[in-house]
Every structure is written in C-alpha cells, then in structure tokens.
PDB file of C-alpha atoms in Angstrom:
ATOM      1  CA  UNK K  49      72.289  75.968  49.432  1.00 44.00           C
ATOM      2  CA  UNK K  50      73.819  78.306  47.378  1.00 45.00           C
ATOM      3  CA  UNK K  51      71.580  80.186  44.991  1.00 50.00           C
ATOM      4  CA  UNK K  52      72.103  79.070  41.265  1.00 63.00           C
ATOM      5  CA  UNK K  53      70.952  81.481  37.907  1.00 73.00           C
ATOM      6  CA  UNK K  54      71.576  81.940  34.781  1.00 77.00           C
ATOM      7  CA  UNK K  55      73.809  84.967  34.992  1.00 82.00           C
ATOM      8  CA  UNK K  56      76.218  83.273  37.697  1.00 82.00           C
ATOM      9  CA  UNK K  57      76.402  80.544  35.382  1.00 82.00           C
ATOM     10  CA  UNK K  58      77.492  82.769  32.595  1.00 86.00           C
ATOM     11  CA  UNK K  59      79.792  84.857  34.760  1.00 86.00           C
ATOM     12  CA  UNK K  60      81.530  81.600  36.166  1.00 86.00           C
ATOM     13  CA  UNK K  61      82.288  80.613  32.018  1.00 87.00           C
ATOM     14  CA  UNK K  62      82.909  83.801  31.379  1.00 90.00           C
ATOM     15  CA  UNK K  63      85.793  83.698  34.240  1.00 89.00           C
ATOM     16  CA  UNK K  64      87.241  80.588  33.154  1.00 88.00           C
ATOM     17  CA  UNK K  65      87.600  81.558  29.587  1.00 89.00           C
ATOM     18  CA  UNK K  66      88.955  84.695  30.182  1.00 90.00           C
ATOM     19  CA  UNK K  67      91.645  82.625  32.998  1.00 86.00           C
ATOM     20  CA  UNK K  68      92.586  80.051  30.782  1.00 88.00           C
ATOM     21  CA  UNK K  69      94.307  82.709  28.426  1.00 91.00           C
ATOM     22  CA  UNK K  70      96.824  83.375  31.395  1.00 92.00           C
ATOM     23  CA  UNK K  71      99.425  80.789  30.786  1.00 93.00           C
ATOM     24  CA  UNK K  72      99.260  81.436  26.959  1.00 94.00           C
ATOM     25  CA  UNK K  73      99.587  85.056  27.607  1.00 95.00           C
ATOM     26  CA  UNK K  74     102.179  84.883  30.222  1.00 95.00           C
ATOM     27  CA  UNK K  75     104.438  82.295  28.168  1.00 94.00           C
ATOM     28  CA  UNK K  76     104.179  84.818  24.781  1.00 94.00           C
ATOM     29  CA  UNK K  77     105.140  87.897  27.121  1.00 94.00           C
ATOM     30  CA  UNK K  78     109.266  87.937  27.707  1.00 94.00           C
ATOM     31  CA  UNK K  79     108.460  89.789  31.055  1.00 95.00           C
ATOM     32  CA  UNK K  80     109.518  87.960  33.486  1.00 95.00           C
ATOM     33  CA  UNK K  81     107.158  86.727  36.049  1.00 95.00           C
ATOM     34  CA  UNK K  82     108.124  89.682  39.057  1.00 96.00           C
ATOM     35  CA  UNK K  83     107.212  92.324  35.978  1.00 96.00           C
ATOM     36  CA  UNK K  84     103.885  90.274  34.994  1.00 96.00           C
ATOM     37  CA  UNK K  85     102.815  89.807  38.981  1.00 95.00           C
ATOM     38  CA  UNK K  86     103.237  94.198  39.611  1.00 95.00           C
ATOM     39  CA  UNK K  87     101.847  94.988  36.173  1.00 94.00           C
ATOM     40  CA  UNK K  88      98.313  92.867  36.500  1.00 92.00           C
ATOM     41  CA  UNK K  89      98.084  94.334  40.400  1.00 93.00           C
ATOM     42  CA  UNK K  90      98.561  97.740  38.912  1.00 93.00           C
ATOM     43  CA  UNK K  91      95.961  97.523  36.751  1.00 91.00           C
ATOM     44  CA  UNK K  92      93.789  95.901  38.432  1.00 87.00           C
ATOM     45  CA  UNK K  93      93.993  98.473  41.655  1.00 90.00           C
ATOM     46  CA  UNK K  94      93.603 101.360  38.787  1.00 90.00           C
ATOM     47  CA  UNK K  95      90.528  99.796  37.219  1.00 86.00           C
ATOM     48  CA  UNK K  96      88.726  98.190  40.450  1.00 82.00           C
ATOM     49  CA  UNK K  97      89.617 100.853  43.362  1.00 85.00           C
ATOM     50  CA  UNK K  98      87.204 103.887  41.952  1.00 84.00           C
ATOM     51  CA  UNK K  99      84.173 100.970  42.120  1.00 77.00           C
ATOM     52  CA  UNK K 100      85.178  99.657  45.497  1.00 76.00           C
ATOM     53  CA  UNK K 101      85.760 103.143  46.991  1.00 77.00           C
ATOM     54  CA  UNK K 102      82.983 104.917  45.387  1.00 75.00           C
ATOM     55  CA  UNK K 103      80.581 102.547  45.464  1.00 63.00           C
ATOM     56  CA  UNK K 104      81.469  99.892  48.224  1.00 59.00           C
ATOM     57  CA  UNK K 105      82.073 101.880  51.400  1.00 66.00           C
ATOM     58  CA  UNK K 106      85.773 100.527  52.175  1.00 76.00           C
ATOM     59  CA  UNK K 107      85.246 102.906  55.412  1.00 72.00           C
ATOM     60  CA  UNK K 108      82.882 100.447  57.068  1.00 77.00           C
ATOM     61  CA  UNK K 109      84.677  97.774  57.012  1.00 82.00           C
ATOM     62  CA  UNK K 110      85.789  96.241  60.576  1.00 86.00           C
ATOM     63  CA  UNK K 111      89.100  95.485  61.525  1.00 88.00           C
ATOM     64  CA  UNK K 112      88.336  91.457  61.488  1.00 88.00           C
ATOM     65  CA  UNK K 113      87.160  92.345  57.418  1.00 88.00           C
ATOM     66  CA  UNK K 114      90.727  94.042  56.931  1.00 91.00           C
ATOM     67  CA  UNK K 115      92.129  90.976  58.961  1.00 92.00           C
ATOM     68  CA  UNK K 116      90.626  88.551  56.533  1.00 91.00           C
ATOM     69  CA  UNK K 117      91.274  91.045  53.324  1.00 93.00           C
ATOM     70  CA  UNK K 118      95.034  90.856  54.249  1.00 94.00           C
ATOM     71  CA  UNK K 119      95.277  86.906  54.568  1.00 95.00           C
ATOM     72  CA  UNK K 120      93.805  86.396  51.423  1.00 94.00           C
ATOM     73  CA  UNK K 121      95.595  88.883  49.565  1.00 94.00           C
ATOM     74  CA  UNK K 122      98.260  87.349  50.967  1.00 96.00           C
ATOM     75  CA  UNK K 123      97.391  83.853  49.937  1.00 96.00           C
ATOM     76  CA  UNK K 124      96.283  85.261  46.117  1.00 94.00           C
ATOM     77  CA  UNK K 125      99.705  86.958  45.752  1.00 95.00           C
ATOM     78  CA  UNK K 126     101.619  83.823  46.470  1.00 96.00           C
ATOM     79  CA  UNK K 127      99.600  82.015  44.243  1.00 95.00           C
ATOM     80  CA  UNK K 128     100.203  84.321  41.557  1.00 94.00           C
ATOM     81  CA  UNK K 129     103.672  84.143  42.145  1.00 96.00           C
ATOM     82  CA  UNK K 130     104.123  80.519  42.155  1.00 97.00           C
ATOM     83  CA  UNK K 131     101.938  79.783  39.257  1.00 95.00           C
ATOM     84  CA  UNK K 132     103.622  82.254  36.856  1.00 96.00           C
ATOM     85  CA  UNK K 133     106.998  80.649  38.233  1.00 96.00           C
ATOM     86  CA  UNK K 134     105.514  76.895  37.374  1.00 96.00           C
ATOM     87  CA  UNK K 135     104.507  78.886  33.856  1.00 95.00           C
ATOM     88  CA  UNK K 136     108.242  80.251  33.431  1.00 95.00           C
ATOM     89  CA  UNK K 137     109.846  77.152  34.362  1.00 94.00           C
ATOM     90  CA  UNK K 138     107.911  74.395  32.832  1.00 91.00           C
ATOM     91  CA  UNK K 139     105.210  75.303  29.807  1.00 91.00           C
ATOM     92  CA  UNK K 140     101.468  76.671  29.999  1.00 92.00           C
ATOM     93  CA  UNK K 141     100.099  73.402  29.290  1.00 90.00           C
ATOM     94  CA  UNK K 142     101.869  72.137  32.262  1.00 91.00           C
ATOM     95  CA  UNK K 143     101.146  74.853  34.348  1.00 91.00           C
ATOM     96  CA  UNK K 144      97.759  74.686  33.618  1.00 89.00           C
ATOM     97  CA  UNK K 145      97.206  70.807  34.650  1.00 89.00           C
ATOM     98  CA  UNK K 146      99.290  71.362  37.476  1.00 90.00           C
ATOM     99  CA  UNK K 147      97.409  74.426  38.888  1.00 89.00           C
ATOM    100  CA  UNK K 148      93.828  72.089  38.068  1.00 83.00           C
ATOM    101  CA  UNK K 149      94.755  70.101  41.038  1.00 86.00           C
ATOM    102  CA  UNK K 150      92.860  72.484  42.905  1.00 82.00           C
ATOM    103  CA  UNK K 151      89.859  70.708  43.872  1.00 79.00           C
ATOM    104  CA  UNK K 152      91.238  67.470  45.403  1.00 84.00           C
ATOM    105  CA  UNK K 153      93.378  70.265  47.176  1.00 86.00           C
ATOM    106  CA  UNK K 154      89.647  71.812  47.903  1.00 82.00           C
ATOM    107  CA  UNK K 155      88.350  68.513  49.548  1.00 82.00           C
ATOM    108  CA  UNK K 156      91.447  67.751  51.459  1.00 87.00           C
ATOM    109  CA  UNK K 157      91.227  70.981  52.973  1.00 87.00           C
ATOM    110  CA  UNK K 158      87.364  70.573  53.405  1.00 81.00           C
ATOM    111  CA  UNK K 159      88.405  67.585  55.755  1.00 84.00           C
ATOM    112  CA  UNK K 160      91.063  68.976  57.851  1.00 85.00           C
ATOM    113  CA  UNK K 161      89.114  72.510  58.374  1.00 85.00           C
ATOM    114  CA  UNK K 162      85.800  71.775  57.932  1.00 80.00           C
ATOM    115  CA  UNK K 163      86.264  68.129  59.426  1.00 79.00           C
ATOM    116  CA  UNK K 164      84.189  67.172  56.369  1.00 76.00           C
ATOM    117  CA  UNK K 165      84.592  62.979  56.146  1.00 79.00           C
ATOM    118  CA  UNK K 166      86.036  61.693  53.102  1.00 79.00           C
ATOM    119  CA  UNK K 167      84.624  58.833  51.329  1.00 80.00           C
ATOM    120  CA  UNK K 168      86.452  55.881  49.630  1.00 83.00           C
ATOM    121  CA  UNK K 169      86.031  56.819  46.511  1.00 82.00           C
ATOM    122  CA  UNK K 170      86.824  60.462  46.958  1.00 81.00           C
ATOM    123  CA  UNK K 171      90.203  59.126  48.946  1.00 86.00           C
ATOM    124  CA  UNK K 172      90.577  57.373  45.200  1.00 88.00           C
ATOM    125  CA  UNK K 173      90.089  60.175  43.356  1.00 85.00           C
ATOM    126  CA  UNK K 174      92.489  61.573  45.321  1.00 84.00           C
ATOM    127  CA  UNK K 175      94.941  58.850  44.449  1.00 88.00           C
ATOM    128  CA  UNK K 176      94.104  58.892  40.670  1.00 88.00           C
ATOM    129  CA  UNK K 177      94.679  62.648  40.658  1.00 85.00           C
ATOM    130  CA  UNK K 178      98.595  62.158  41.822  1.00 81.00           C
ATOM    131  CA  UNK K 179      99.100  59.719  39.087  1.00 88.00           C
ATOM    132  CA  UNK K 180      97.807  62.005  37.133  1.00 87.00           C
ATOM    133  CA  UNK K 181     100.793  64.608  37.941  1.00 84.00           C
ATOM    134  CA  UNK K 182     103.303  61.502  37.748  1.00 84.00           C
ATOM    135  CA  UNK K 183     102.086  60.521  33.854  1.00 86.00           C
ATOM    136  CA  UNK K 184     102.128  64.527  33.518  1.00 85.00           C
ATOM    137  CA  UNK K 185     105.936  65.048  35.005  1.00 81.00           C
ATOM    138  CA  UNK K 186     108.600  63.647  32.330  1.00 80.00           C
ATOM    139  CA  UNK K 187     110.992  62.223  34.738  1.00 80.00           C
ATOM    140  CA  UNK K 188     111.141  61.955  38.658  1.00 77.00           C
ATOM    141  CA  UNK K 189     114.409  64.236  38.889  1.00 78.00           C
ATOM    142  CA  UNK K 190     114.388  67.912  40.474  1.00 83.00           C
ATOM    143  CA  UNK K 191     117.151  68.383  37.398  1.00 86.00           C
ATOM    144  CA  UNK K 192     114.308  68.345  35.122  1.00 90.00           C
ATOM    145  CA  UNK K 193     112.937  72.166  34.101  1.00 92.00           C
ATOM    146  CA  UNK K 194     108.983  70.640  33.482  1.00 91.00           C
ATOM    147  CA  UNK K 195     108.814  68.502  36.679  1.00 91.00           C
ATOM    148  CA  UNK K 196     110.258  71.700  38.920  1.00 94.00           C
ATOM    149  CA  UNK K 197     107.458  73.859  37.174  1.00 94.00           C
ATOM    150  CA  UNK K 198     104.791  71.014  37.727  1.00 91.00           C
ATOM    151  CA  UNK K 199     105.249  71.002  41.238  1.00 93.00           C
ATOM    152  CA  UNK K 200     105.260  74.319  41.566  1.00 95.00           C
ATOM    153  CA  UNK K 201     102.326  74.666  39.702  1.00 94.00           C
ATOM    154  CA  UNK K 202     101.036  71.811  41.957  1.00 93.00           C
ATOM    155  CA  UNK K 203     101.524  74.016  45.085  1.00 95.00           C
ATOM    156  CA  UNK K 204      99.839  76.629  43.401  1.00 95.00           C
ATOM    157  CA  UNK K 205      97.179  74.948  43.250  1.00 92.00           C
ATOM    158  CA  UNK K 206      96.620  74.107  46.369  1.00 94.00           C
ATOM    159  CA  UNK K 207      96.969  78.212  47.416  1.00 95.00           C
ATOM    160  CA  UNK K 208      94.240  79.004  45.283  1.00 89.00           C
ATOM    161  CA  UNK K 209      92.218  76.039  47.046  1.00 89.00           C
ATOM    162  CA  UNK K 210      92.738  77.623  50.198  1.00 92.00           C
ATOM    163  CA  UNK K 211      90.714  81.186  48.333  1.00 89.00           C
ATOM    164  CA  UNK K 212      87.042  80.199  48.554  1.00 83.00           C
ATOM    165  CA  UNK K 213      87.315  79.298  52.175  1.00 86.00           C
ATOM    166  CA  UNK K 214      88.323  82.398  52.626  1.00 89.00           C
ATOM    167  CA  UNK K 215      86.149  84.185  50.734  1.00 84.00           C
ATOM    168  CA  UNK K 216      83.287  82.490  52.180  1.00 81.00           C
ATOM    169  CA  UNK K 217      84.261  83.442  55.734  1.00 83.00           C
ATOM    170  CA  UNK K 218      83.743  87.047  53.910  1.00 84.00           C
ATOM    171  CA  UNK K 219      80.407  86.697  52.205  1.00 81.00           C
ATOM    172  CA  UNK K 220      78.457  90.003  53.750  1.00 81.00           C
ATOM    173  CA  UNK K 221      81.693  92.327  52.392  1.00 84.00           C
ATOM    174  CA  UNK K 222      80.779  93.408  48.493  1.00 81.00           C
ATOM    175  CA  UNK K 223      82.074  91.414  45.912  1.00 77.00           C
ATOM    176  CA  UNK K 224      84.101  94.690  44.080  1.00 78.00           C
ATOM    177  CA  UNK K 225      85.647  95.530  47.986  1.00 84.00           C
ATOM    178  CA  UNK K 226      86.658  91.603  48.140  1.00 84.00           C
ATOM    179  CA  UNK K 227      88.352  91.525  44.801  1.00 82.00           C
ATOM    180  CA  UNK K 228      89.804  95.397  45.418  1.00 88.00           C
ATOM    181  CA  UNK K 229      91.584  94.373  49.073  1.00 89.00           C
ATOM    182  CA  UNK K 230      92.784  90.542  47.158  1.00 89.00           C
ATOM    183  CA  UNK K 231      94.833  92.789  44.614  1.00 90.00           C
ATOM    184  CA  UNK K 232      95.322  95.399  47.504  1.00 93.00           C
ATOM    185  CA  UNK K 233      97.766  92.860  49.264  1.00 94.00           C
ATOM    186  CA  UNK K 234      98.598  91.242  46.927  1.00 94.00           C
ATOM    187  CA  UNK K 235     101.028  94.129  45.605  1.00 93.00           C
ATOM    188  CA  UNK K 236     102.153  93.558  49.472  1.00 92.00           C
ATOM    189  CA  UNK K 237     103.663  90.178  48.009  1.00 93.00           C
ATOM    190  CA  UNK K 238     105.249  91.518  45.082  1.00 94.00           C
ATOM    191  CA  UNK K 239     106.424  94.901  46.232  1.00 92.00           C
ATOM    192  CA  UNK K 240     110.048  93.104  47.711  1.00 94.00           C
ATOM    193  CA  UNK K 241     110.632  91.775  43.746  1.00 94.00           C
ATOM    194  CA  UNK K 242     110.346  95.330  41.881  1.00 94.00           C
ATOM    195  CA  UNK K 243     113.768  95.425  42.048  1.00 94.00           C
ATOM    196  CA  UNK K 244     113.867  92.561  39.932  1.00 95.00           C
ATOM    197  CA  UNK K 245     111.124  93.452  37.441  1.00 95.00           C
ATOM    198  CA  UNK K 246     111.945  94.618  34.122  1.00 93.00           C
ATOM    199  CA  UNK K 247     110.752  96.992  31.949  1.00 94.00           C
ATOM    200  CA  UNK K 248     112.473  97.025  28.292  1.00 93.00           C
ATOM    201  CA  UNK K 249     109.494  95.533  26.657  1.00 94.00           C
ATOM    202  CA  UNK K 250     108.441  95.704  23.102  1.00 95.00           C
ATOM    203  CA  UNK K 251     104.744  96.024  21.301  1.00 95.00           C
ATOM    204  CA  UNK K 252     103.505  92.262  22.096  1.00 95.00           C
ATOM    205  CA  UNK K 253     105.141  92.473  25.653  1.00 96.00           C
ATOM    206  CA  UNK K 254     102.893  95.621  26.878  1.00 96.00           C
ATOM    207  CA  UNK K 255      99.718  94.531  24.600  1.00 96.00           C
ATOM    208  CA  UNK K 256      99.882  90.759  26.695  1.00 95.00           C
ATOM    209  CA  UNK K 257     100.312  92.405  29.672  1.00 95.00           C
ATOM    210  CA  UNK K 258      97.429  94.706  29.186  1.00 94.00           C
ATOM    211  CA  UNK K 259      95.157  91.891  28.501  1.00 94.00           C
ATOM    212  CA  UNK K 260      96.235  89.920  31.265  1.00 92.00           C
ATOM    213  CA  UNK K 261      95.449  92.846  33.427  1.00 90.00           C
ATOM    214  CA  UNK K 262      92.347  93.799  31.856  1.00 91.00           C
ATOM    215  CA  UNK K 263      90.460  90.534  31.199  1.00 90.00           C
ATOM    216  CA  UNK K 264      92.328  87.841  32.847  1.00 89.00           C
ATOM    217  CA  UNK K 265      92.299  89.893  36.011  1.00 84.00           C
ATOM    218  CA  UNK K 266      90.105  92.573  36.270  1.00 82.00           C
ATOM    219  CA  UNK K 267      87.172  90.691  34.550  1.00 86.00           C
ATOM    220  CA  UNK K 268      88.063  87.352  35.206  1.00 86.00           C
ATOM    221  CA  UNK K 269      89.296  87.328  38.971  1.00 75.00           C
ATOM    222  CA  UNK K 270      86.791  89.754  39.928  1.00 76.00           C
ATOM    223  CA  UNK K 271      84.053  87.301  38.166  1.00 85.00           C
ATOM    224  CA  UNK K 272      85.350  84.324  40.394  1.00 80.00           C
ATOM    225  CA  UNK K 273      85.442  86.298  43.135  1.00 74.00           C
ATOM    226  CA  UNK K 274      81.786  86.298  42.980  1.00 78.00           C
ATOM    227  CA  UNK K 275      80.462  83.093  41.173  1.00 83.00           C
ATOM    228  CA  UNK K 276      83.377  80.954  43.902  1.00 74.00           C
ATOM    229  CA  UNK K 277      81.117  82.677  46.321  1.00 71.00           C
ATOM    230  CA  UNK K 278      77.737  82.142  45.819  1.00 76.00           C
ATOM    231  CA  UNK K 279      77.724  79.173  43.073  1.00 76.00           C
ATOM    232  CA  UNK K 280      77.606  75.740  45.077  1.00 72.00           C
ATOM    233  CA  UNK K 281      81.373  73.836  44.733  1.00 65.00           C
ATOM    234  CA  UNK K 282      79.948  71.188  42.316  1.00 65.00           C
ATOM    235  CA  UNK K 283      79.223  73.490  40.048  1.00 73.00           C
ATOM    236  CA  UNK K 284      82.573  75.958  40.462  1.00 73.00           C
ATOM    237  CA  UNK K 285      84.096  72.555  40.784  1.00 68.00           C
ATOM    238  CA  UNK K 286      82.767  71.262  37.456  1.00 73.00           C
ATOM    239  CA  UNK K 287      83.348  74.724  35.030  1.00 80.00           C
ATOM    240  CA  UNK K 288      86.095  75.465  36.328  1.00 78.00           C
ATOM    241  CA  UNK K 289      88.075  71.967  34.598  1.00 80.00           C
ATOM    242  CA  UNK K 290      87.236  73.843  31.461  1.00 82.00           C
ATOM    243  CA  UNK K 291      89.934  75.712  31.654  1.00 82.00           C
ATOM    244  CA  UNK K 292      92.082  72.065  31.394  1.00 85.00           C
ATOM    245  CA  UNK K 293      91.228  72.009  27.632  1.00 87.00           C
ATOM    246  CA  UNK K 294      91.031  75.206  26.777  1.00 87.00           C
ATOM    247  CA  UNK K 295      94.751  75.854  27.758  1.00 87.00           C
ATOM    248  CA  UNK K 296      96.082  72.632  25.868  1.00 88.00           C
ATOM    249  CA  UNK K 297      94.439  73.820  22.777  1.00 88.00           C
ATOM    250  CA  UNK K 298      95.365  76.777  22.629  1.00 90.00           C
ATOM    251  CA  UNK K 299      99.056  76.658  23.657  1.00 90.00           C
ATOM    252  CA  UNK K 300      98.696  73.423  20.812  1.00 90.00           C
ATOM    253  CA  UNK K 301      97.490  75.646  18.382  1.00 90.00           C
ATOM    254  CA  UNK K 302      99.051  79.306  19.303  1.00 89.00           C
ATOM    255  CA  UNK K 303     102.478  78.079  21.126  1.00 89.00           C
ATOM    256  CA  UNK K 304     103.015  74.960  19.522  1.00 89.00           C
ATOM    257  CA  UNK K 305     103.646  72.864  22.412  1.00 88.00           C
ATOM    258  CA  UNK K 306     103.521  69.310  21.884  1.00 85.00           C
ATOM    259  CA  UNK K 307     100.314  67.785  23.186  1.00 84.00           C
ATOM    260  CA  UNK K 308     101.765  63.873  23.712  1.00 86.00           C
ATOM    261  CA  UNK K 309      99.701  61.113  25.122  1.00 86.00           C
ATOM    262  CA  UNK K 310     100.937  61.397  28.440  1.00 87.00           C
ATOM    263  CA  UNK K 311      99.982  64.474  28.638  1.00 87.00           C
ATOM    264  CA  UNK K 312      96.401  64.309  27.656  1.00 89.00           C
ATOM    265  CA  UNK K 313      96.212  61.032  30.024  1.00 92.00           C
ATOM    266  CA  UNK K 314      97.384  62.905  33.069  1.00 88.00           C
ATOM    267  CA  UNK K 315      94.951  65.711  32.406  1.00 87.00           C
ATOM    268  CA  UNK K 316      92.319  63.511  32.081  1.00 90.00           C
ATOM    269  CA  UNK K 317      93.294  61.906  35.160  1.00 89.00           C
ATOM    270  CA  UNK K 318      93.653  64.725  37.534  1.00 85.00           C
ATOM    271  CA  UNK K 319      90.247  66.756  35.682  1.00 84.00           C
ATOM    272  CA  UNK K 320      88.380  63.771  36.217  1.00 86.00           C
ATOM    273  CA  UNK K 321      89.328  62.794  39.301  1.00 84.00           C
ATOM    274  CA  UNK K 322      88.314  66.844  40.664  1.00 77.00           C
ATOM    275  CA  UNK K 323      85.012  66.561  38.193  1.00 82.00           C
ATOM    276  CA  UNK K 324      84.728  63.306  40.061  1.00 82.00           C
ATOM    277  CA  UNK K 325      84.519  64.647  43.426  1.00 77.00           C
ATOM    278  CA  UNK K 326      82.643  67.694  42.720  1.00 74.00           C
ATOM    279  CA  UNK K 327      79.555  65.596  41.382  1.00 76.00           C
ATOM    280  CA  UNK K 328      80.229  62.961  43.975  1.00 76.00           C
ATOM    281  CA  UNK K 329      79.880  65.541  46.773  1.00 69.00           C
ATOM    282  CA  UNK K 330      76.824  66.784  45.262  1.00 68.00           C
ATOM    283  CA  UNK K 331      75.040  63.198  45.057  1.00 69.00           C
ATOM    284  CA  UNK K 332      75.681  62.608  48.744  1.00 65.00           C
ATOM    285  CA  UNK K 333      74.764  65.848  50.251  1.00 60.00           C
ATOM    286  CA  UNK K 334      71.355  65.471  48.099  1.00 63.00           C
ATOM    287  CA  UNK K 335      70.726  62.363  50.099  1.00 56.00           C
ATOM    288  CA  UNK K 336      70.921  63.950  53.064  1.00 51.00           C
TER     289      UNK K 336
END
C-alpha cells in the first residue's frame, strides 16, 4: 500500500485549494480559453523546466518514459481544454461539479483496465452520480449554454480520470520530470489554437492569468502530480471532493452565481456518490 504522512497529506490540500481557484479565476479572466490553456503551459515550462533539467536528469529517460510522457501530456492538454471550454460555456460552479465526476470515471476505468470487479453498491453509486449531473443540468436540450458546458465538463472529467493510471505506470521517473513532460505536451495540444488566442488584456486579465499559472498550475498540478501518486485512491479520492465546496462558495460569494437547490443536491449527489466509492473501496480491500 501506498505510503501515507503528514506532508503528503498537506501537499494533497494544499493542491486542491490552490485547484479549486481555477474556475473562479478562469471565469473573472476575459481571455478566452485558447489564451488561458498557452499562458498556464508557458509558465509552467518557464518555472518547472530549470528543476526538471537541472536537477532530474531528463537525459536518462528511455524512450518507453518519453512514450508515456507524450500520452499523458496529451491526455492533460485535452483535459485542460475541455474543462476551460465547460468553464466558458456554462459557469465555474458547473464546471466544477461536472469535472468532480472524476472518480466514478476512476472506478469505471479501474474495471475495464484493471479488470477490477465492481460491487452493487459501487454500480449504485455510479447510478446516483448521473442523477446527480441530471438535477445539476437545467434542461435536457443541447440548445441550452449550462447543459453543453456540463457535459463537457463531464468529459473532462473523465480525461483527468484516465491521469493517475498513467502516472502510476510512471512511478520510478521524478515527480518534477513527470509534471515538466505533462506541460511539455501539453503545449503540443494547444499549439494548433494560438492563432486563436488573444492578447489585448487589461490589469485583472494578466494578474488571473499569472496566478493560474503560478499556483493553480505550477504549485498545484505539480503537487497532484505527486500526492495522485503515492497517496492511496481513498484518500486522493476523498480530498480531492473538497474542491466541490470550495468552488460553489466562492463563485457564490466572489462571482455571484446563484447557488439554487438543485444545484447543491446534484453536488451532493455526484461528491457523495465518488466519497462513497473511495471509502467503500478502502473497506473491502482491508478485508482482504
């Protein structure tokens, strides 16, 4: 089993505090979501390739590490790309839920890769998660602006899923090298849209987007990176859903969107449902 302390513990909160100010910060910014995606790469290759090339030895690596280096920066930069569409095109708060779908994403993939069995109530948490998304989604109509940008955010969430698979097929490469060749291609992702980014930005536009490339991604990514890794799933899977309440708060409080009761249900639904599973998991692999 995975090897739990006190500092992974802080470094996983630290990660999902920093990530939950995403959608906040990406909905104040008026860059578009092409301009966000090669800003936050930029950065982060400026601030994390002296540690990964100094420190890391990027020249050992194999060609099966590059291999795996370019799938998942492959899989990261799409779900960048999707969730700051879902963002653009729905709300943060709806983002957010949508994107928290992760872990039943997580166990579903956990059975078809892993041929991990799935339990009853797991399959119902599965279940209860989806209704979750239909209380969230206003209307069952792709004319609607907030269900498009739910499901997006939904498929989102299932990319970043797929992430600590792969990651954990890359354990023995350095955490900083991991994180440096996600962002690496990444850019490969969003280097066909700089055409379409744009760059006429005032004050708040450049300050958000240095924050979301400083903390959000440099600090928190690279954090997750590591803690995803090496923390067991039920408790990844557990402090990660903190990021749920976090984001409705503060777009309540700092965006003013509305915070109705089908909202709140559906979070609850799809958070517990994931929190669900993650303990769930946990209890039956301590009985073996």
């Amino acid at each position: 089993m995975a090897r739990i302390s006190v500092s992974l513990l802080a470094a996983a909160l630290l990660a999902v505090v920093s990530m939950s100010l995403v959608p906040i910060l990406i909905r104040t910014t008026s860059a578009n979501e092409f301009t966000i995606g090669v800003a936050r790469i930029a950065i982060a290759l400026l601030l994390v390739s002296p540690v990964a090339l100094w420190r890391q030895k990027i020249t050992t690596l194999r060609a099966a590490d590059w291999i795996n280096l370019a799938v998942v920066g492959a899989v990261f930069g799409c779900h960048w790309l999707t969730y700051f569409i879902s963002i653009k095109t729905a709300n943060a708060s709806v983002a957010a839920i949508a994107i928290s779908t992760y872990g039943i994403h997580l166990l579903i993939l956990n059975w078809l890769i892993k041929k991990q069995q799935i339990a009853p109530l797991e399959w119902l948490a599965v279940l209860l998660c989806f209704v979750g998304v239909i209380l969230v989604a206003p209307e069952f109509s792709l004319s609607n602006q907030i269900t498009v940008g739910m499901l997006i955010g939904v498929v989102s969430g299932f990319l970043y899923a797929c992430l600590p698979l792969l990651h954990q097929r890359m354990i023995a490469v350095p955490t900083a090298t991991r994180a440096w060749g996600q962002f690496l291609f990444a850019g490969i992702i969003f280097f066909p849209f700089i055409p379409m980014t744009d760059w006429q930005l005032n004050t708040t536009d450049w300050w958000c987007l240095i924050l979301l490339g400083v903390v959000c991604t440099v600090i928190g990514h690279s954090l997750w990176v590591k803690v995803s890794s090496e923390l067991p799933g039920v408790i990844t899977g557990v402090v990660y859903y903190l990021y749920v309440p976090i984001a409705l708060l503060t777009s309540f409080f700092w965006l003013g969107e509305s915070l109705t009761w089908n909202k709140i249900l559906g979070a609850c639904c799809i958070v517990g449902a994931n929190i669900g599973v993650a303990l769930f998991t946990w209890y039956r692999h301590r009985k073996i």
